[in-house]
Amino acid sequence: MNYLVLLRHGQSEWNLANKFTGFKDVNLTDKGREEAVNAGKLLKGAGISFDQVFSSTQIRANDTAELALNEAGQGELFESMIRDPDLRERDYGDLTGLDKDETREKYGEDQVHIWRRSYTTPPPGGECLQDVVENRVRPYYDANIKPMVDEGKNILIAAHGNSLRAMLIILGVETPETINEAEMETGVPVVFELENGEIKSRKMLKD
């Protein structure tokens, strides 16, 4: 058995401010740092030792990985962590930095819901989830992460809500039709147990 763990970054300053974040680099809040530390405690309690860690190039994901790894007693893996822009959050384009509630008031609830949750309709100047899956995360996963998973290594991916939702589609545990029900909670590890490259179980680690 080996493990693939998906970890969304802890709460960020713009999560707290209810803003569309996307490619914008923002820091974790105090709560976000606590969530990252708690993720490390949970991973340590689960007895999972990682062989390689992947993350995006964004600071909120990097800091989450560092805090979690230190708490799990695997801080040395942060030095060899592989960061790649393909694992970044979805680009929200013209919505970046806007307050979500104010955007709903301006454009209407239905339009904003489409921009946020449609698999194929991007926000103005941004990416839809299909873009994230097919243009970035799937090619990167197939070329760089899947070979390690297939070798039986334990892998941690510290990234973002939408790049990790893309991973759920790529892994075949969700579809474009079901993905909207699959929330990735901040700072909550999602653990896949695999055998010979086949997923045997999926669970969230919580207190």
Coordinates of C-alpha atoms in Angstrom, one line a residue:
M1 CA 0.0 0.0 0.0
N2 CA 1.1 3.6 -0.6
Y3 CA -0.5 7.0 -0.1
L4 CA -1.4 10.0 -2.1
V5 CA -2.4 13.0 0.1
L6 CA -4.1 16.1 -1.2
L7 CA -3.9 19.1 1.1
R8 CA -5.6 22.4 0.4
H9 CA -3.8 25.4 2.0
G10 CA -5.0 26.8 5.2
Q11 CA -7.3 29.8 5.3
S12 CA -5.7 32.8 3.4
E13 CA -6.2 36.5 4.0
W14 CA -8.4 36.7 0.9
N15 CA -10.4 33.6 1.9
L16 CA -11.2 35.5 5.1
A17 CA -12.0 38.7 3.2
N18 CA -14.4 36.7 0.8
K19 CA -12.4 37.8 -2.3
F20 CA -11.7 35.9 -5.5
T21 CA -8.0 35.0 -5.1
G22 CA -6.8 32.9 -8.0
F23 CA -3.3 33.7 -9.1
K24 CA -2.9 36.5 -6.5
D25 CA -0.2 35.7 -3.9
V26 CA -1.6 36.2 -0.4
N27 CA -0.5 35.0 3.0
L28 CA -2.2 32.7 5.4
T29 CA -4.2 34.0 8.3
D30 CA -3.4 33.0 11.9
K31 CA -6.3 30.5 11.6
G32 CA -4.7 29.3 8.3
R33 CA -1.4 28.6 10.0
E34 CA -3.2 26.8 12.8
E35 CA -5.0 24.6 10.2
A36 CA -1.7 23.8 8.5
V37 CA -0.1 22.8 11.8
N38 CA -3.2 20.7 12.7
A39 CA -2.9 18.9 9.3
G40 CA 0.6 18.0 10.2
K41 CA -0.6 16.5 13.5
L42 CA -3.2 14.5 11.7
L43 CA -0.7 13.2 9.2
K44 CA 1.7 12.2 12.0
G45 CA -1.1 10.5 13.8
A46 CA -1.9 8.6 10.6
G47 CA 1.7 7.4 10.4
I48 CA 2.2 8.5 6.8
S49 CA 5.8 9.3 5.9
F50 CA 6.3 11.0 2.5
D51 CA 8.8 10.3 -0.2
Q52 CA 8.1 13.5 -2.2
V53 CA 6.1 16.7 -1.8
F54 CA 4.7 18.8 -4.6
S55 CA 3.2 22.3 -4.4
S56 CA 2.3 25.3 -6.5
T57 CA 4.5 28.4 -6.7
Q58 CA 2.0 30.3 -4.4
I59 CA 3.0 31.2 -0.9
R60 CA -0.2 30.1 0.8
A61 CA 0.4 26.6 -0.4
N62 CA 4.1 26.6 0.2
D63 CA 3.7 27.9 3.8
T64 CA 1.0 25.3 4.5
A65 CA 3.3 22.5 3.3
E66 CA 6.2 23.8 5.5
L67 CA 4.1 24.1 8.6
A68 CA 2.4 20.7 8.1
L69 CA 5.7 18.9 7.4
N70 CA 7.4 20.5 10.4
E71 CA 4.6 19.4 12.7
A72 CA 4.6 15.9 11.2
G73 CA 8.3 15.6 11.9
Q74 CA 9.2 15.6 8.2
G75 CA 10.5 19.2 7.8
E76 CA 13.5 18.1 5.8
L77 CA 11.1 17.3 2.9
F78 CA 10.3 21.0 2.5
E79 CA 13.9 21.6 1.1
S80 CA 13.3 19.1 -1.7
M81 CA 9.7 20.1 -2.3
I82 CA 8.9 20.5 -6.0
R83 CA 7.0 23.7 -6.8
D84 CA 5.3 24.2 -10.2
P85 CA 3.0 26.9 -11.6
D86 CA 0.8 24.2 -13.1
L87 CA -0.5 23.4 -9.6
R88 CA -1.6 27.0 -9.0
E89 CA -5.2 27.9 -8.2
R90 CA -7.6 28.6 -11.0
D91 CA -7.1 32.0 -12.7
Y92 CA -10.2 34.0 -11.9
G93 CA -9.3 36.7 -14.5
D94 CA -11.2 39.9 -14.1
L95 CA -12.9 38.7 -10.9
T96 CA -9.5 38.5 -9.0
G97 CA -9.6 40.7 -5.9
L98 CA -13.4 41.3 -6.1
D99 CA -15.6 40.7 -3.1
K100 CA -17.8 37.7 -3.9
D101 CA -21.0 39.2 -2.4
E102 CA -20.6 42.5 -4.2
T103 CA -19.9 40.6 -7.5
R104 CA -23.2 38.7 -7.0
E105 CA -25.0 42.0 -6.5
K106 CA -23.5 43.4 -9.6
Y107 CA -23.8 40.5 -12.0
G108 CA -26.5 38.3 -10.3
E109 CA -26.4 35.1 -8.3
D110 CA -26.9 32.9 -11.4
Q111 CA -24.1 34.4 -13.4
V112 CA -21.6 34.3 -10.6
H113 CA -22.6 30.7 -9.8
I114 CA -21.8 29.8 -13.5
W115 CA -18.4 31.5 -13.3
R116 CA -17.6 29.7 -10.0
R117 CA -19.0 26.3 -10.7
S118 CA -19.4 25.7 -14.4
Y119 CA -17.0 23.1 -15.6
T120 CA -16.7 24.7 -19.1
T121 CA -17.5 28.4 -18.7
P122 CA -14.6 30.6 -17.5
P123 CA -15.0 34.0 -15.8
P124 CA -14.0 36.9 -18.0
G125 CA -10.3 36.7 -18.7
G126 CA -9.9 33.6 -16.6
E127 CA -10.0 29.8 -16.6
C128 CA -12.8 27.3 -16.1
L129 CA -12.1 24.1 -14.2
Q130 CA -11.8 22.2 -17.5
D131 CA -8.9 24.5 -18.4
V132 CA -7.2 23.7 -15.1
V133 CA -7.7 20.0 -15.6
E134 CA -6.7 19.6 -19.2
N135 CA -4.2 22.4 -19.7
R136 CA -2.3 22.2 -16.5
V137 CA -2.9 19.6 -13.8
R138 CA -3.5 16.5 -15.9
P139 CA -0.3 16.9 -18.0
Y140 CA 1.7 17.7 -15.0
Y141 CA 0.4 14.9 -12.9
D142 CA 0.8 12.3 -15.7
A143 CA 4.4 13.4 -16.4
N144 CA 5.7 14.1 -12.9
I145 CA 3.6 12.7 -10.1
K146 CA 1.9 9.5 -11.4
P147 CA 5.1 7.7 -12.1
M148 CA 6.1 8.1 -8.5
V149 CA 2.7 7.0 -7.3
D150 CA 2.9 4.0 -9.6
E151 CA 6.3 3.1 -8.1
G152 CA 4.6 2.9 -4.7
K153 CA 5.9 6.1 -3.2
N154 CA 4.0 8.2 -0.7
I155 CA 3.2 11.6 -2.2
L156 CA 1.9 14.9 -0.7
I157 CA 0.4 17.6 -2.9
A158 CA -0.1 20.9 -1.1
A159 CA -2.1 23.1 -3.4
H160 CA -5.5 24.9 -3.9
G161 CA -9.2 24.3 -3.9
N162 CA -9.5 24.1 -7.7
S163 CA -6.2 22.5 -8.6
L164 CA -7.0 19.8 -6.1
R165 CA -10.6 19.4 -7.4
A166 CA -9.0 19.0 -10.8
M167 CA -6.9 16.2 -9.2
L168 CA -10.1 14.4 -8.1
I169 CA -11.3 14.3 -11.7
I170 CA -7.9 13.2 -12.9
L171 CA -7.9 10.4 -10.3
G172 CA -11.3 9.3 -11.5
V173 CA -13.0 9.6 -8.2
E174 CA -15.2 12.6 -9.3
T175 CA -16.5 13.6 -12.7
P176 CA -17.4 17.0 -14.2
E177 CA -21.0 16.3 -13.2
T178 CA -20.2 15.5 -9.5
I179 CA -17.2 17.8 -8.8
N180 CA -19.4 20.6 -7.4
E181 CA -20.3 18.4 -4.5
A182 CA -16.6 17.7 -3.7
E183 CA -15.4 20.6 -1.5
M184 CA -11.8 20.7 -0.5
E185 CA -11.7 22.1 3.0
T186 CA -8.8 24.4 4.0
G187 CA -6.1 22.5 5.9
V188 CA -7.9 19.1 5.8
P189 CA -5.8 16.3 4.3
V190 CA -7.6 14.0 1.9
V191 CA -5.8 10.6 1.9
F192 CA -6.0 8.1 -0.9
E193 CA -4.7 4.6 -0.2
L194 CA -3.5 2.8 -3.3
E195 CA -2.4 -0.7 -4.2
N196 CA -0.6 -1.3 -7.5
G197 CA -1.7 2.1 -8.7
E198 CA -5.4 1.4 -7.9
I199 CA -7.3 3.5 -5.4
K200 CA -8.5 1.4 -2.5
S201 CA -9.9 4.1 -0.2
R202 CA -10.4 7.8 0.1
K203 CA -10.8 9.6 3.4
M204 CA -10.5 13.0 5.0
L205 CA -8.4 13.3 8.1
K206 CA -10.2 15.3 10.8
D207 CA -10.0 15.7 14.6

